[in-house]
Short mmCIF file of C-alpha atoms in Angstrom, two decimals:
data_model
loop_
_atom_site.label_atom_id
_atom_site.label_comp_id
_atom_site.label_asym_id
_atom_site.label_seq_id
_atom_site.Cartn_x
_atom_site.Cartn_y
_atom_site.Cartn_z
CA UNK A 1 -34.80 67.16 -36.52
CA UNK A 2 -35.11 68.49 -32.72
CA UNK A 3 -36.43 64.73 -31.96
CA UNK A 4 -33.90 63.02 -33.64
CA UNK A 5 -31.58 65.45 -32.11
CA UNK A 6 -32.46 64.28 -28.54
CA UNK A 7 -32.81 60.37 -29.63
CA UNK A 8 -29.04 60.22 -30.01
CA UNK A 9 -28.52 62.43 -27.15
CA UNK A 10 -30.20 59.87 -25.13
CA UNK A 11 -28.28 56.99 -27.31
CA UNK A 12 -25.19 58.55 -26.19
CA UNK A 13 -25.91 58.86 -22.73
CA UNK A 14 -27.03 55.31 -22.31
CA UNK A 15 -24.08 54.25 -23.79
CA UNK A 16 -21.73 56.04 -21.51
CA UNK A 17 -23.62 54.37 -18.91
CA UNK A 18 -23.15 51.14 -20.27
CA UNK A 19 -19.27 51.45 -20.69
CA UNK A 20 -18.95 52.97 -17.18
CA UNK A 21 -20.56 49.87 -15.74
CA UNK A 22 -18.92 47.43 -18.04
CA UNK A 23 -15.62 49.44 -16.76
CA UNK A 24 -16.65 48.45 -13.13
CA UNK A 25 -17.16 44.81 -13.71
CA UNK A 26 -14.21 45.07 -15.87
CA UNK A 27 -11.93 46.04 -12.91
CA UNK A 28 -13.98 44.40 -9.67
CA UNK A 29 -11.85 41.36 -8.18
CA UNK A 30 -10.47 39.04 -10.02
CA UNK A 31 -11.88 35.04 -10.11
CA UNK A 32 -9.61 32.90 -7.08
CA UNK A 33 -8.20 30.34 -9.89
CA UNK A 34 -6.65 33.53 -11.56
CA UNK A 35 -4.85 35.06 -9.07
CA UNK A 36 -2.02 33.97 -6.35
CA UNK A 37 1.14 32.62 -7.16
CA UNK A 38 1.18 30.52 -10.82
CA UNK A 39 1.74 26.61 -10.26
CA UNK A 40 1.52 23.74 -12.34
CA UNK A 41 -1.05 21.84 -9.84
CA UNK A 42 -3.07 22.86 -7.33
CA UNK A 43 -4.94 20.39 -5.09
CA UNK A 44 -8.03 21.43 -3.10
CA UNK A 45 -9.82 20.01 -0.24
CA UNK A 46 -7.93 16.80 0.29
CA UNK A 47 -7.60 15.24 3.13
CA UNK A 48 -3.73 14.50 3.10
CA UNK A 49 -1.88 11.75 4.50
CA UNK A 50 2.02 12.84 4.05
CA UNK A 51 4.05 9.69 5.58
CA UNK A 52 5.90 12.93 7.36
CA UNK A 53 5.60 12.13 11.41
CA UNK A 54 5.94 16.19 11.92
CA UNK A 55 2.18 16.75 9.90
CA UNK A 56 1.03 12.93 9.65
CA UNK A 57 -2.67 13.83 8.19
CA UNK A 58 -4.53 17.67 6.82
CA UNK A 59 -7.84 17.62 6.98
CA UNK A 60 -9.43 19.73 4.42
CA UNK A 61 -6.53 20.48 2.56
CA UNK A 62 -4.03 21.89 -0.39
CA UNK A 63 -1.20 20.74 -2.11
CA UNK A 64 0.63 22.83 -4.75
CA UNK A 65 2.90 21.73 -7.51
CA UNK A 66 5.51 23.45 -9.84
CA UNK A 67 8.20 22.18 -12.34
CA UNK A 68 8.00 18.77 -10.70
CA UNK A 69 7.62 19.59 -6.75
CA UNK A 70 5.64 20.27 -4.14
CA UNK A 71 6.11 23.83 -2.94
CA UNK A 72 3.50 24.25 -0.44
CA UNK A 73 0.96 22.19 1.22
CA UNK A 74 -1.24 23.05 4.14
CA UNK A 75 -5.14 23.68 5.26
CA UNK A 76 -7.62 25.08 3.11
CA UNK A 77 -8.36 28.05 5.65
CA UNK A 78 -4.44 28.93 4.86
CA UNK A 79 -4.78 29.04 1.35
CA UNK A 80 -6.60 32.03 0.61
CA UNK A 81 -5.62 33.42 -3.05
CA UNK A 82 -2.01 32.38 -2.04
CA UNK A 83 -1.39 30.24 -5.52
CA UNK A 84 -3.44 29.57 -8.62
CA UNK A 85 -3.04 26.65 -10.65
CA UNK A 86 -2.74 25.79 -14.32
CA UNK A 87 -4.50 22.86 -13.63
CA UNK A 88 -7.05 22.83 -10.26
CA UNK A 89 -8.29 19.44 -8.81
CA UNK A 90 -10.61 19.72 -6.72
CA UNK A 91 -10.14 16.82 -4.25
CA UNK A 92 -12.76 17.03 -1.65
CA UNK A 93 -14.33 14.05 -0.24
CA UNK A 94 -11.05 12.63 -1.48
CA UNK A 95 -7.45 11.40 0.04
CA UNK A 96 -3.70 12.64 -1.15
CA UNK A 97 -1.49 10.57 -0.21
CA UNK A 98 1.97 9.35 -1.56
CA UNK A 99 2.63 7.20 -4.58
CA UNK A 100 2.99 4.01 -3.28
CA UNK A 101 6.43 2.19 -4.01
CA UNK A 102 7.02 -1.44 -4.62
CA UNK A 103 10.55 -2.48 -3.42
CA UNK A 104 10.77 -5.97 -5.07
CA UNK A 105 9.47 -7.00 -8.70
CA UNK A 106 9.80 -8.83 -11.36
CA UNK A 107 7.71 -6.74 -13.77
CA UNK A 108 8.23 -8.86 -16.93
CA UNK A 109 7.15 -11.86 -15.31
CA UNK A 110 3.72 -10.62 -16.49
CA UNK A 111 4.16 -12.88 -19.39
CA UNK A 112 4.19 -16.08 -16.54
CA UNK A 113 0.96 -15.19 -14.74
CA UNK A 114 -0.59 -18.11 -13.96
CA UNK A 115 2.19 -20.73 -14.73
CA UNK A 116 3.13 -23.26 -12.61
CA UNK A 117 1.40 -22.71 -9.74
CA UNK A 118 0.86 -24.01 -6.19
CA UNK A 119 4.54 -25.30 -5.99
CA UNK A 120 7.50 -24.93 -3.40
CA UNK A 121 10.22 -22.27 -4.65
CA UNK A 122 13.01 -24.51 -6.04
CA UNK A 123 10.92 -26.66 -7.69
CA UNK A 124 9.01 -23.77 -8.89
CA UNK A 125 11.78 -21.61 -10.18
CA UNK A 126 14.26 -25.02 -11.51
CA UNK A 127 11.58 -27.08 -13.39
CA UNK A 128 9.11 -24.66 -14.59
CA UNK A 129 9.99 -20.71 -14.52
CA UNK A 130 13.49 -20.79 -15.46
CA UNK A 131 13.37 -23.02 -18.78
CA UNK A 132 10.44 -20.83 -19.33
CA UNK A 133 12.28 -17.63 -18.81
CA UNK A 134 15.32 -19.75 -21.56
CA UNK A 135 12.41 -20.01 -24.30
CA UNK A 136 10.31 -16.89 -24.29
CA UNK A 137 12.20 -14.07 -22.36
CA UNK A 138 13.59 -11.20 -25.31
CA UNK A 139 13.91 -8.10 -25.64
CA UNK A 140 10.66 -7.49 -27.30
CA UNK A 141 8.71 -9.69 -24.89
CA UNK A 142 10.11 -8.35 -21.92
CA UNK A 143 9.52 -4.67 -23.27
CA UNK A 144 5.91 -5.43 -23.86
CA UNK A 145 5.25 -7.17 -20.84
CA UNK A 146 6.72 -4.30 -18.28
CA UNK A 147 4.61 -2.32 -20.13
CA UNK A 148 1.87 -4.41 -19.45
CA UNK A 149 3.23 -4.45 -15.48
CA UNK A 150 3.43 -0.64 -15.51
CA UNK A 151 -0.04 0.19 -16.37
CA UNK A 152 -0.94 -2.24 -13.50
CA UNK A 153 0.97 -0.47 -11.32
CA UNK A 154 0.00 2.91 -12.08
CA UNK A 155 -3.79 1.97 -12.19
CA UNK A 156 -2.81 0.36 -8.38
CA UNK A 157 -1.35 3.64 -7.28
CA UNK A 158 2.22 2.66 -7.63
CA UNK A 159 4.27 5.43 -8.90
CA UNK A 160 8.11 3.65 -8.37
CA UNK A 161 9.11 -0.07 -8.79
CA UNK A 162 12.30 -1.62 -7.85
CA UNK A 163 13.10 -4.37 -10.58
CA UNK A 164 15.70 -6.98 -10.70
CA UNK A 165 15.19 -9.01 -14.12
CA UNK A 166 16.78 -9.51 -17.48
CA UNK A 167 16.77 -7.23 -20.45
CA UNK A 168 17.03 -4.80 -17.90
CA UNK A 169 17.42 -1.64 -20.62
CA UNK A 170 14.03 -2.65 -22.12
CA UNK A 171 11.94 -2.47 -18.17
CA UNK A 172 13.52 1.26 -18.29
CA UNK A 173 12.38 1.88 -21.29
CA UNK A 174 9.16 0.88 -20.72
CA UNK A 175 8.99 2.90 -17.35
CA UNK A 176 10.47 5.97 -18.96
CA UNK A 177 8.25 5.66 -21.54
CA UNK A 178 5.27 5.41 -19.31
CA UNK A 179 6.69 8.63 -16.90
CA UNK A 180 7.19 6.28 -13.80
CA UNK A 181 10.17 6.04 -11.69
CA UNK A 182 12.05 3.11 -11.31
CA UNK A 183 14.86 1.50 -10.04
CA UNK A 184 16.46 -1.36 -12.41
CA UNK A 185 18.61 -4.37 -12.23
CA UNK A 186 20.11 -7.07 -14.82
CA UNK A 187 19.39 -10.48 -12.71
CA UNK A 188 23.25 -11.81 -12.51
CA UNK A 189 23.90 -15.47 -11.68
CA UNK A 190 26.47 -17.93 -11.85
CA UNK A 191 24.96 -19.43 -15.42
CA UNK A 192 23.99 -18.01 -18.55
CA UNK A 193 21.00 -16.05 -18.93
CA UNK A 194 18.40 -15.24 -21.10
CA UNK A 195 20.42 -12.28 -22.37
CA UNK A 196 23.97 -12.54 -21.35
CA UNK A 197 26.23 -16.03 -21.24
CA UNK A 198 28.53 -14.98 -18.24
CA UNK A 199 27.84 -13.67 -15.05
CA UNK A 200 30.70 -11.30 -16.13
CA UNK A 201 28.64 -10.50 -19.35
CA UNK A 202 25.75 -9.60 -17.19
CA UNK A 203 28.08 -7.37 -14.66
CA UNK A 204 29.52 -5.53 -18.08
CA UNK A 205 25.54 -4.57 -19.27
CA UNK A 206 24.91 -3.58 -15.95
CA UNK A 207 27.89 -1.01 -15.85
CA UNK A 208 27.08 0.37 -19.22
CA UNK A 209 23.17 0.71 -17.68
CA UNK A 210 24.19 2.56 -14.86
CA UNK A 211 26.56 5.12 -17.06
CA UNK A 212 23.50 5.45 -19.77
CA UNK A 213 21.24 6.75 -17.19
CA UNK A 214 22.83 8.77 -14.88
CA UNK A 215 21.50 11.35 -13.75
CA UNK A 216 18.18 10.69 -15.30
CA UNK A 217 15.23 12.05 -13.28
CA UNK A 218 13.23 8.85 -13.28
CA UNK A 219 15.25 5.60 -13.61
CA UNK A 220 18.23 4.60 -11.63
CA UNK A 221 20.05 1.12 -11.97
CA UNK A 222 21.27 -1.13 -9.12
CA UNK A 223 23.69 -3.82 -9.25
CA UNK A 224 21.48 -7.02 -8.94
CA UNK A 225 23.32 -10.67 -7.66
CA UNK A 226 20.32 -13.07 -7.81
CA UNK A 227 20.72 -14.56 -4.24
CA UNK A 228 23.66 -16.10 -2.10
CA UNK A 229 22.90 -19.54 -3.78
CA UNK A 230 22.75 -18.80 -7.00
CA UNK A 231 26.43 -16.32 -6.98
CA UNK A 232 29.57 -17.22 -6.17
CA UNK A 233 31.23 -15.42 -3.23
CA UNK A 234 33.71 -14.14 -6.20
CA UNK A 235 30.91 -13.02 -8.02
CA UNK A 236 29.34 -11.44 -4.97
CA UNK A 237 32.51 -9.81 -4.14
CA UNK A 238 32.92 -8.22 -7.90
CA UNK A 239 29.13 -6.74 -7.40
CA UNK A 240 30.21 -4.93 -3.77
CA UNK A 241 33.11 -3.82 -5.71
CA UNK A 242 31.16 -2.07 -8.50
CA UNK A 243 28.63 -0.93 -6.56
CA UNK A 244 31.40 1.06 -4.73
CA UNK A 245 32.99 2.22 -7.65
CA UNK A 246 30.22 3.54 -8.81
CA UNK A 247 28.17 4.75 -6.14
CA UNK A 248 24.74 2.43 -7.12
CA UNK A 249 22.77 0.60 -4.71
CA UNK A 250 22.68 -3.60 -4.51
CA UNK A 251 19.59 -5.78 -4.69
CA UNK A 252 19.63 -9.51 -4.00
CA UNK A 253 17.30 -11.85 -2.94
CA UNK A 254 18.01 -13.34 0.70
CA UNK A 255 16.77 -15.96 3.17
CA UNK A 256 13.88 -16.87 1.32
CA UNK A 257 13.15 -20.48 2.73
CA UNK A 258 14.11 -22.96 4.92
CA UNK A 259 16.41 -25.06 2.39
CA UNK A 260 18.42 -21.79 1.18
CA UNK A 261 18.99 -21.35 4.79
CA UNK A 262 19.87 -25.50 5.15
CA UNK A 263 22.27 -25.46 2.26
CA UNK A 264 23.83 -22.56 3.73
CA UNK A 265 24.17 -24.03 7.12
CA UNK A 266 25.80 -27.24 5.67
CA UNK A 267 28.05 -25.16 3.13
CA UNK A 268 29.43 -23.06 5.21
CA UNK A 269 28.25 -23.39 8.80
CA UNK A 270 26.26 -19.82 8.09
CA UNK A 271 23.26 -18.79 7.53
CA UNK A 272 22.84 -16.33 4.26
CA UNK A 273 23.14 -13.35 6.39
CA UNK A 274 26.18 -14.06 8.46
CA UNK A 275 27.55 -15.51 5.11
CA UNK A 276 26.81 -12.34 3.21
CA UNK A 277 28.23 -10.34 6.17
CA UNK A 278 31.48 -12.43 6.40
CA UNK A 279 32.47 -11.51 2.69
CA UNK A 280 31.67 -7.52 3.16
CA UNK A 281 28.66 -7.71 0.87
CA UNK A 282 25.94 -5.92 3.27
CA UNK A 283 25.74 -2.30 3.70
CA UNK A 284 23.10 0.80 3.88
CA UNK A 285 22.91 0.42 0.50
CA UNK A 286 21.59 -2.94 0.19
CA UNK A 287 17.66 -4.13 -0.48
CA UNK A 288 17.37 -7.39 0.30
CA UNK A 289 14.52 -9.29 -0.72
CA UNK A 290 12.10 -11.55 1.71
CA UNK A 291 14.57 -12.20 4.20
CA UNK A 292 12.11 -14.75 5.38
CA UNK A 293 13.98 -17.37 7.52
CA UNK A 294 16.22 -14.79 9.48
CA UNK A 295 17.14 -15.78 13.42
CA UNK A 296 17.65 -12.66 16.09
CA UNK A 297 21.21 -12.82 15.43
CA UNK A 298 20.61 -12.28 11.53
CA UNK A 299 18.14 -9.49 12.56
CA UNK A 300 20.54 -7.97 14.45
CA UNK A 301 23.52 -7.57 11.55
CA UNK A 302 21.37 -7.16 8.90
CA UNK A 303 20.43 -4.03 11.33
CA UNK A 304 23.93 -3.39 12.31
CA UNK A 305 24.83 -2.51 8.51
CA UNK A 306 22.02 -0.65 7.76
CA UNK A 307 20.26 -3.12 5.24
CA UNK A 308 16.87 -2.24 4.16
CA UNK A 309 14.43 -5.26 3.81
CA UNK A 310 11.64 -5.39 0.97
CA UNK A 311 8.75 -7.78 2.74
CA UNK A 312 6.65 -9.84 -0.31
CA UNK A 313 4.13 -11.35 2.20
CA UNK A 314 1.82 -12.97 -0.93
CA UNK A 315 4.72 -14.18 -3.20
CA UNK A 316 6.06 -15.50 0.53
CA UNK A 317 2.40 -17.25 1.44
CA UNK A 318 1.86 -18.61 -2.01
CA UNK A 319 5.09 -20.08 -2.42
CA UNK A 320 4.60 -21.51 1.26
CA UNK A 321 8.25 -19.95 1.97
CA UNK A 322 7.28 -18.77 5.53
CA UNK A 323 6.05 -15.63 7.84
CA UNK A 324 9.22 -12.84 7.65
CA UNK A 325 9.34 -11.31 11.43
CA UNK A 326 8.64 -7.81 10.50
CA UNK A 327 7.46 -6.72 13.90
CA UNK A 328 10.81 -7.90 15.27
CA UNK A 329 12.77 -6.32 12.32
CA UNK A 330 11.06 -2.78 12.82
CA UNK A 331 11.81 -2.80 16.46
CA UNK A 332 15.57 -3.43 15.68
CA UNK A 333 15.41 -0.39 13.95
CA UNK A 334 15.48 -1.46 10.17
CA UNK A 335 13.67 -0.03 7.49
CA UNK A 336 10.95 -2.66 5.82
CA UNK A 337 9.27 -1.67 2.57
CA UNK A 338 6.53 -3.84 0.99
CA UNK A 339 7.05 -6.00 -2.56
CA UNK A 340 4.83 -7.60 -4.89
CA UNK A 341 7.37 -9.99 -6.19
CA UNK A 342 6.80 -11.15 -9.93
CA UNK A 343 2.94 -12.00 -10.98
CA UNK A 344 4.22 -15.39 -11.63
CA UNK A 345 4.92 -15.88 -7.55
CA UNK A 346 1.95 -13.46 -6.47
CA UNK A 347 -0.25 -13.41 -8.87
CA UNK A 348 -0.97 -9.44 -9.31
CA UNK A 349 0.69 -5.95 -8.62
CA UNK A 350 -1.44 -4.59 -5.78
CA UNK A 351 0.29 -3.00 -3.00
CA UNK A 352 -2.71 -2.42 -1.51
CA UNK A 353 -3.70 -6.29 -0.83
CA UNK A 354 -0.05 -6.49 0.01
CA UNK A 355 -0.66 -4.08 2.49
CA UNK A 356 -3.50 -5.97 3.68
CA UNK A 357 -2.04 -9.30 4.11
CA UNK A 358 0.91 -7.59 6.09
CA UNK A 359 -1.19 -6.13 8.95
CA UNK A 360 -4.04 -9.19 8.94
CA UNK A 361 -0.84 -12.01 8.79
CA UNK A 362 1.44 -10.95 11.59
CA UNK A 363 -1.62 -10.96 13.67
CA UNK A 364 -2.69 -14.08 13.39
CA UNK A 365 0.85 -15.18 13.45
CA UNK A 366 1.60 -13.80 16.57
CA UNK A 367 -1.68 -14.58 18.03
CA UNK A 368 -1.49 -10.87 18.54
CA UNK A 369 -3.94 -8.10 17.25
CA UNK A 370 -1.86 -4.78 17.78
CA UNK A 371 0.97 -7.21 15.82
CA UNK A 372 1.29 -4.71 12.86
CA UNK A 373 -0.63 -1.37 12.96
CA UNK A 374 -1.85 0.37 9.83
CA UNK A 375 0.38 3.75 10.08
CA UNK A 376 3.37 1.38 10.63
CA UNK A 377 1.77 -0.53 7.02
CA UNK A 378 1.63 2.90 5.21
CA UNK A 379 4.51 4.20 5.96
CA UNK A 380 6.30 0.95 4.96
CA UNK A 381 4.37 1.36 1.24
CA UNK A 382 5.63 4.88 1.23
CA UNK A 383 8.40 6.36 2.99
CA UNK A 384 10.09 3.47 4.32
CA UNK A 385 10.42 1.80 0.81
CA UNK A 386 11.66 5.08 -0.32
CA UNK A 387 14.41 4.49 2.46
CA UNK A 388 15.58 0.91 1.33
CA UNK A 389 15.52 2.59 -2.42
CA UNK A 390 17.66 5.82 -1.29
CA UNK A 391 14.99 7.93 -2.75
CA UNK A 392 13.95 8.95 0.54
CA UNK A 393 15.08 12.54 0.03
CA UNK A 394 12.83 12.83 -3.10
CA UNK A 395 9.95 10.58 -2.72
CA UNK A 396 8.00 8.41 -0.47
CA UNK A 397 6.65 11.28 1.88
CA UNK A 398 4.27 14.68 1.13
CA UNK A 399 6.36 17.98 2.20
CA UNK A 400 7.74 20.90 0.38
CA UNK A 401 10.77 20.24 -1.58
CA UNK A 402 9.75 16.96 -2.47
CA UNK A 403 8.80 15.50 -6.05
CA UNK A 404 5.55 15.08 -6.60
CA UNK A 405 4.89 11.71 -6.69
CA UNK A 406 1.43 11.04 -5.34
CA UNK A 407 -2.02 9.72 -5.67
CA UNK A 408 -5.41 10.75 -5.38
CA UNK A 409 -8.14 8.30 -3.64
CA UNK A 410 -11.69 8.11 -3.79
CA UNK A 411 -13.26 7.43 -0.56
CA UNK A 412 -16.77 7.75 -1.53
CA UNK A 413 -17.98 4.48 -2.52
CA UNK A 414 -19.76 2.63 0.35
CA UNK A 415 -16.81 0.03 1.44
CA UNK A 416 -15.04 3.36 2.21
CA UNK A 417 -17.57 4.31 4.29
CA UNK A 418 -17.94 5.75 7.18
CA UNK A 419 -14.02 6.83 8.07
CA UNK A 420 -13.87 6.71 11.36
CA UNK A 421 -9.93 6.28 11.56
CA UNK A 422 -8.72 6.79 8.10
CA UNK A 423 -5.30 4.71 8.33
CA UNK A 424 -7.59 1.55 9.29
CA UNK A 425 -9.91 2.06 6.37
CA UNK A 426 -7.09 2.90 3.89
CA UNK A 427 -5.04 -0.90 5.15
CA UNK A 428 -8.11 -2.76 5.76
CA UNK A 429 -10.81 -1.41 3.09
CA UNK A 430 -9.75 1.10 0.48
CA UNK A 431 -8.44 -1.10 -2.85
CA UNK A 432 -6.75 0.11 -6.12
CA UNK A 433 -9.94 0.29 -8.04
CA UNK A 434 -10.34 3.17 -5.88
CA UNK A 435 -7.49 5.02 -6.58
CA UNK A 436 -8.17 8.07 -9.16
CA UNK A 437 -5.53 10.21 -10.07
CA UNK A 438 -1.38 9.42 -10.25
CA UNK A 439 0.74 12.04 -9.86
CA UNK A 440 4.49 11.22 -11.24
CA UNK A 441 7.48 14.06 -11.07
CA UNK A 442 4.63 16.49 -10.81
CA UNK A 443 3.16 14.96 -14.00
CA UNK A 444 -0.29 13.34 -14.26
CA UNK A 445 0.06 9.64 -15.47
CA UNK A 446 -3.75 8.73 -14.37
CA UNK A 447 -6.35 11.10 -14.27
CA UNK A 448 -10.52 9.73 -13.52
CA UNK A 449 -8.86 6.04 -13.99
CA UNK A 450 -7.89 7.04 -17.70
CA UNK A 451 -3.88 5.95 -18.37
CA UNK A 452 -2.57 9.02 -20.22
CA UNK A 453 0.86 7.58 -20.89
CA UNK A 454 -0.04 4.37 -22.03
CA UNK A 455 -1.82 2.83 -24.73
CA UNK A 456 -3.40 0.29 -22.94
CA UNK A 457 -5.66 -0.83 -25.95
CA UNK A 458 -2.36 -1.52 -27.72
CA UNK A 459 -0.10 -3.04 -25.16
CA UNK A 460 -3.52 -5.44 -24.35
CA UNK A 461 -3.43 -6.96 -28.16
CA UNK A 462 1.12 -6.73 -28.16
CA UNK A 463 0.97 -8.71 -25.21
CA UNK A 464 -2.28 -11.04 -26.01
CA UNK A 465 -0.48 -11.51 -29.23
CA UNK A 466 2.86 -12.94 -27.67
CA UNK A 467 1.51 -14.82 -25.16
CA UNK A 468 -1.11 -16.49 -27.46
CA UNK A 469 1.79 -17.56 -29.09
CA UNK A 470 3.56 -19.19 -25.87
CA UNK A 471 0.34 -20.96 -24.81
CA UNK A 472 0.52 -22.91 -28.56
CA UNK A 473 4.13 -23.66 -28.12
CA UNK A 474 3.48 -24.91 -24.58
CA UNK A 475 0.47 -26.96 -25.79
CA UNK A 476 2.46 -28.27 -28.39
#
């Protein structure tokens, strides 16, 4: 009995010395991802490029995200057990940077990749894409093939697209859908449409598109006049007038090649700029398209009013429509974003080869090498197309009080490699394959190159199905 007596006596005693120790580990400091302030996102160890000339680049860095924002973003060393995150990436050996944003598109045109190529732009657009565009463009096909355009995109590192098509409702729809930002636009001209008969028809859609989403956190609509030759100047006028009204932003194609600017010339004794100038159209609210074949003096309105100008340097090279003088156009002071211009014209949705081809054409061009510097190409992909979009005070730059619209970029595969000057490498080397993680209105679109917002296996066999069926037609 004694011995049994002193067994649980020594039971008992390791047991209190088990639950005193268990107390101490129980209570002893807390794990970092656990403590801090609680945020959606927190990004470790990046290095971060934030378009923002007060912090351009943080090496080994953080970036924290909550309810759709960054709130804080700094250096590692500062971050201590400041936040904790619902969801941590750890980002080292990797780049943040902001989403990149494509000023001029045509997502739809997806289902004309590939057609009629090699051709100048009237004869292009007259004999091939627009009785094209008659037959096959719907509502279903165009839905299908922005999806299509969107999941290109986001896999580029695009995270907001400025459209100007038809079935307009449909390419928000599918960008909604998808969780990426986007600025719309029903294509108006002065003959009927795929969707509307009128010009006026078109205007009408528009108007009730701009009162459906306003206010909506992702999609915006703009008033969209094709071009100066395709509009009347009453028709023009009307579009100023609405966009007025009602407080939107205009998009229009403008001074695309040397025979828009011709016809002008011998219509009017203008060229498209002074034209659109004359009739009160331009303004600080305007994106216009190429602007390709613009003289000093057109440089110098279009900079006057404020006009933001999307360059498409591929769609411009392919369709043989001429160098724009973006050099010249930045020193005047105007805001330049880059464009993809539809796949038909291009024939893909990479900013980053459009980014490329801006930097490597100017300088051979100009016969010039410092012609078009890579921070001047980045911030053109980022905050300056924010700027020609009006999103500038949302997007387009990393800094606190911002929406989180950004990317994530691998740098560790051996073109990447080494980094001496990371701006050169991300223009002249890094590619969208690269490009991990998409970060849209603090939501993750992309994570490890997986589309989380799109069923890309789907969309694939919607779109191979409709196009298989355009291919028969057209062989037939």
């Amino acid at each position: 009995m004694k011995s049994y007596i002193m067994d649980q006596k020594h039971s008992s005693t390791h047991l209190v010395f088990i639950l005193f120790f268990l107390n101490i580990f129980a209570c002893g400091p807390k794990p970092e991802s656990v403590t801090g302030e609680r945020v959606d996102i927190l990004i470790t160890g990046a290095t971060i490029i934030t378009s923002d000339d007060v912090r351009p680049v943080i090496d080994e860095g953080f970036l924290a995200v909550r309810h759709g924002k960054i709130i804080d973003l700094g250096k590692m060393a500062d971050l201590g057990q400041k936040y904790s995150g619902e969801k941590i990436i750890d980002a080292t050996g990797q780049l943040v940077m902001p989403g990149l944003i494509n000023t001029h598109t045509h997502a739809a045109m997806t289902l004309f990749r590939g057609l009629a190529n090699d051709l100048p732009l009237q004869e292009w657009l007259e004999k091939h894409i627009w009785p094209a565009e008659a037959r096959y463009v719907r509502g279903e096909t165009v839905h299908t093939a922005s999806l299509l355009a969107v999941a290109e995109m986001i896999q580029a590192g695009t995270t907001t697209f400025c459209d100007m098509y038809f079935f307009e409702e449909e390419v928000a729809r599918a960008a909604k859908s998808s969780g990426m930002r986007a600025v719309v636009g029903e294509g108006i001209l002065d003959f009927p449409t795929p969707d509307h008969p009128s010009p006026d028809k078109a205007l009408a859609y528009t108007v009730e598109l701009i009162r459906k989403w306003e206010n909506d956190p992702l999609i915006s609509v703009a008033i969209a006049p094709h071009s100066p030759y395709t509009c009347s100047e009453t028709l023009l006028r009307k579009c100023r007038h609405f966009a007025d009204s009602l407080d939107v932003r205009l998009m229009i194609h403008l001074s695309e090649t040397r025979k828009e600017v011709s016809d002008m010339k011998t219509l009017r004794n203008q060229s498209p700029v002074e034209y659109l100038d004359q009739i009160g159209f331009l303004g600080p609210d305007v994106n216009a398209a190429h602007c390709v074949q613009v003289s000093e003096k057109d440089i110098a309105i279009l900079a006057s009013k404020g006009v933001g100008v999307s360059h498409n340097p591929q769609s411009n090279m392919k369709l043989a429509s001429g160098v724009a003088p973006v050099p010249a156009m930045l020193k005047a002071g105007l805001a330049v974003g880059l464009g993809t211009d539809g796949v038909a014209s291009n024939n893909d949705l990479n900013l980053w080869e459009e980014m490329n081809t801006t930097s490597l054409l100017q300088k051979v061009f100009l016969n010039d090498p410092t012609a078009m510097n890579p921070k001047a190409v980045i911030k053109m992909a980022t905050i300056d197309g924010a700027k020609i979009l009006g999103l500038d005070n949302k997007i387009g730059s990393l800094k606190a009080g911002k929406q989180a619209d950004l990317i994530i970029v691998d740098l560790k595969e051996p073109h990447n490699q080494p980094q001496y000057d990371i701006f050169s490498l991300l223009v002249y080397s890094t590619d969208a394959a690269d490009v991990e993680t998409v970060i849209v209105d603090g939501k993750i679109v992309m994570e490890n190159r997986q589309l989380l917002t799109i069923d890309e296996a789907e969309v694939l066999a919607n779109f191979s199905r409709i196009t298989s069926e355009i291919q028969k037609e057209m062989v037939e």
